[in-house]
XYZ file of C-alpha atoms in Angstrom:
198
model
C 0.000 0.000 0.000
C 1.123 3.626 -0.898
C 2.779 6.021 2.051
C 0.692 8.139 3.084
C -0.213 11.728 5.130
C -1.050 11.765 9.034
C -4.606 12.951 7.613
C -5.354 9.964 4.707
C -3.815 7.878 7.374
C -6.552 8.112 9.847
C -8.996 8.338 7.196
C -8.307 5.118 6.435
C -7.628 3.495 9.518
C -11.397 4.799 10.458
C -12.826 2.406 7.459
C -11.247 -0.776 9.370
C -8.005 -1.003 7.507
C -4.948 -2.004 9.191
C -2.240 1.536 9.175
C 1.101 1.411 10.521
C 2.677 4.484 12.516
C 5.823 5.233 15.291
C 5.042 5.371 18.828
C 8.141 5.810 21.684
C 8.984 2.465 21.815
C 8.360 0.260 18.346
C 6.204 1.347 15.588
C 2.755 -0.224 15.663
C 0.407 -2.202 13.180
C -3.447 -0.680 14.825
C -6.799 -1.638 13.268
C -10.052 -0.571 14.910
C -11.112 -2.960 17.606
C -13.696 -4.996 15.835
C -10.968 -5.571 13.090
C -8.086 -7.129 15.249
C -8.483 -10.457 13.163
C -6.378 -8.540 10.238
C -3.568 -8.283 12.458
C -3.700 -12.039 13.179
C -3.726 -12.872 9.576
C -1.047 -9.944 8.481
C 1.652 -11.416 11.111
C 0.664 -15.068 11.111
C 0.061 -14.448 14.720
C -0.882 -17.673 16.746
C -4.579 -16.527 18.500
C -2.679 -17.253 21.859
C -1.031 -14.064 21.499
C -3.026 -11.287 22.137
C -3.136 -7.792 20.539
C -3.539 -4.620 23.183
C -5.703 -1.035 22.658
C -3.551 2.105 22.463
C -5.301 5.232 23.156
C -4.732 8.924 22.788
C -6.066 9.556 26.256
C -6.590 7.212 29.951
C -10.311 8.162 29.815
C -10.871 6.996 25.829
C -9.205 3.405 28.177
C -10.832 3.260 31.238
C -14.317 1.594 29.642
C -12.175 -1.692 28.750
C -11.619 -2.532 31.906
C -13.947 -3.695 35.207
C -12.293 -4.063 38.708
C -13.161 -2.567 41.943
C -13.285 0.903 43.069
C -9.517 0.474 45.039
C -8.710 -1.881 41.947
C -9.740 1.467 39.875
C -7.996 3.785 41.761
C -4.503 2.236 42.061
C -4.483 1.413 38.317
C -5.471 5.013 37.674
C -2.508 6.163 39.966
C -0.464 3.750 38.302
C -1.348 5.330 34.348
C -1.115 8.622 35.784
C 2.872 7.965 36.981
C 3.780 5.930 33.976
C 1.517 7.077 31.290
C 2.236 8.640 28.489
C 5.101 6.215 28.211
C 6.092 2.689 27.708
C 4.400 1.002 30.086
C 1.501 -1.710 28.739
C -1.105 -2.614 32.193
C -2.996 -5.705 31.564
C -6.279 -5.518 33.529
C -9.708 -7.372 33.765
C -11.655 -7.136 30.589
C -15.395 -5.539 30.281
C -17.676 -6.739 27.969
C -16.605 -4.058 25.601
C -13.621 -6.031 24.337
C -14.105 -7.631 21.205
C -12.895 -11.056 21.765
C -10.847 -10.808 18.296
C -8.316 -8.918 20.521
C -7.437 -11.403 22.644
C -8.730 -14.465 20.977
C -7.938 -16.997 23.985
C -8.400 -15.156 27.131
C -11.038 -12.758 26.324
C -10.665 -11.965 30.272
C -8.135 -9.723 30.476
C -6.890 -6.853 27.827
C -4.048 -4.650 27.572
C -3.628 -0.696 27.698
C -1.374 1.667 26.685
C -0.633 5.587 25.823
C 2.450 5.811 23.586
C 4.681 8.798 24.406
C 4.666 9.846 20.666
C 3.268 13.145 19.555
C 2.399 11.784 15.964
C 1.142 8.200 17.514
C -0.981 10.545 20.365
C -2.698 12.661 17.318
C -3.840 9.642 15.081
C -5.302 8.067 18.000
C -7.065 11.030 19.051
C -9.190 11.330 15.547
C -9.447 7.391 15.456
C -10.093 6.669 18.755
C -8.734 3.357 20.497
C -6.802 1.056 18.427
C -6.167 -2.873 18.681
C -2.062 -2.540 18.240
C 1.011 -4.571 18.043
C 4.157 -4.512 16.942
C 4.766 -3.985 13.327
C 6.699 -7.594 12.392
C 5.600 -11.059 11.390
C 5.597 -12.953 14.229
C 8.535 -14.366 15.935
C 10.989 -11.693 13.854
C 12.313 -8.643 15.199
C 10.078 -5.594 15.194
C 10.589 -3.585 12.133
C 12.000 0.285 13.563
C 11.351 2.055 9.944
C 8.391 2.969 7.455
C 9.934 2.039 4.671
C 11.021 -1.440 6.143
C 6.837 -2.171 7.208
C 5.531 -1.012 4.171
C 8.058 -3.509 2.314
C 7.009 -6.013 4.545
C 3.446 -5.658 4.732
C 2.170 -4.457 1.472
C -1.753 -4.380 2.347
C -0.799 -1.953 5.224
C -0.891 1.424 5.051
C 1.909 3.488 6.458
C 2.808 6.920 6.958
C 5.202 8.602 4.744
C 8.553 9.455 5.964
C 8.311 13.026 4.941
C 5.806 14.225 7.232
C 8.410 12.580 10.378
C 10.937 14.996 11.813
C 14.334 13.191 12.707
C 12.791 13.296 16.386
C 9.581 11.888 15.187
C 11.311 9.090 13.161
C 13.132 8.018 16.868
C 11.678 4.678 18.301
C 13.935 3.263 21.137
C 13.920 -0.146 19.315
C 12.693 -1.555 23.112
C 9.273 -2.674 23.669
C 7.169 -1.661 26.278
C 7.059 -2.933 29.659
C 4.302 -5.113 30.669
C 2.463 -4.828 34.283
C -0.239 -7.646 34.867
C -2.638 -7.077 37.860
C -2.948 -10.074 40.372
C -4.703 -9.735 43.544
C -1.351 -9.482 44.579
C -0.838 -6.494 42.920
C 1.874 -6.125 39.865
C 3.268 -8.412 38.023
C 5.841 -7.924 35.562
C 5.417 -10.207 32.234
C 8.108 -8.306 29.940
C 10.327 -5.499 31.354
C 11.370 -2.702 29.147
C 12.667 0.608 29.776
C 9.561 1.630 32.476
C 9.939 0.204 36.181
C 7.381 0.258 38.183
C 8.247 1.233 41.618
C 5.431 -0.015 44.039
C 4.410 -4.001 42.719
């Protein structure tokens, strides 16, 4: 598929087709919810490995999850230390989660806010996206648009031009994963984020 603008970019992504764009850690492959299957297909993904929603803003998060008021309120102090950043919190599911997400365990999803201006401003016009990183599965994420869009030709991606040099910066590290336990914190993947108070 063709590079394109930040603007045709969400355009599309809004009609259920999978788009491609940098966040602060790796760039991402994000389809609208209800769509997540594409992913699947796009990185031969096995079903056991589940996608998670970025959003542009904790609130646009918040209704994909169910837990307790305390449950609420430490995972809402937790996002507000960590978040923006690269910190992915896997939490109970609500019934809003399309099970295509997380194909195997529809009962828990994961949530993140990317600290990446360009990332932040496509998912504030598209709203929540099912992401992942943009690679087939079990290779090395791909850290350029050029290198996705050879890779993944029915994805659309956005064209170098419209990146500044500090735009076009991923740290190449993925995102540190938190799991809640009634325990508290977990830690499934560590990354560049540590979280102080398991």
């Amino acid at each position: 598929m063709p590079k394109v603008c930040q603007s045709q970019l969400i355009k599309v992504a809004k009609t259920g087709q999978v788009v491609s764009f940098p966040t602060d850690t790796v760039p991402a492959l994000g389809v609208l919810p209800k769509s997540a299957f594409l992913i699947f297909s796009l990185k031969k993904r096995s079903p056991d490995k589940p996608l998670i929603l970025m959003g542009a803003y904790p609130e646009d998060l918040w209704q994909y999850v169910k837990g307790t008021l305390q449950e609420l309120d430490i995972w809402q102090q937790t996002a507000q230390r960590y978040w923006p950043g690269a910190l992915t919190l896997v939490l109970p599911a609500s019934p809003l989660v399309p099970t295509t997400i997380n194909p195997t365990n529809s009962g828990t999803i994961g949530l993140r806010i990317p600290n990446h201006k360009i990332a932040q401003a496509i998912l504030a016009k598209t709203g929540c996206l099912a992401t992942t990183s943009s690679n087939l599965s079990g290779h090395p994420p791909l850290e350029t648009m050029r290198a996705i869009a050879a890779t993944f030709l029915d994805v659309y991606t956005l064209d170098d031009s419209d990146l500044t040099s500090e735009e076009k910066y991923v740290s190449g590290i993925p995102s540190t994963v938190a799991k809640w336990t009634k325990k508290g914190w977990i830690i499934l993947r560590q990354g560049n984020v540590f979280i102080k108070d398991k």
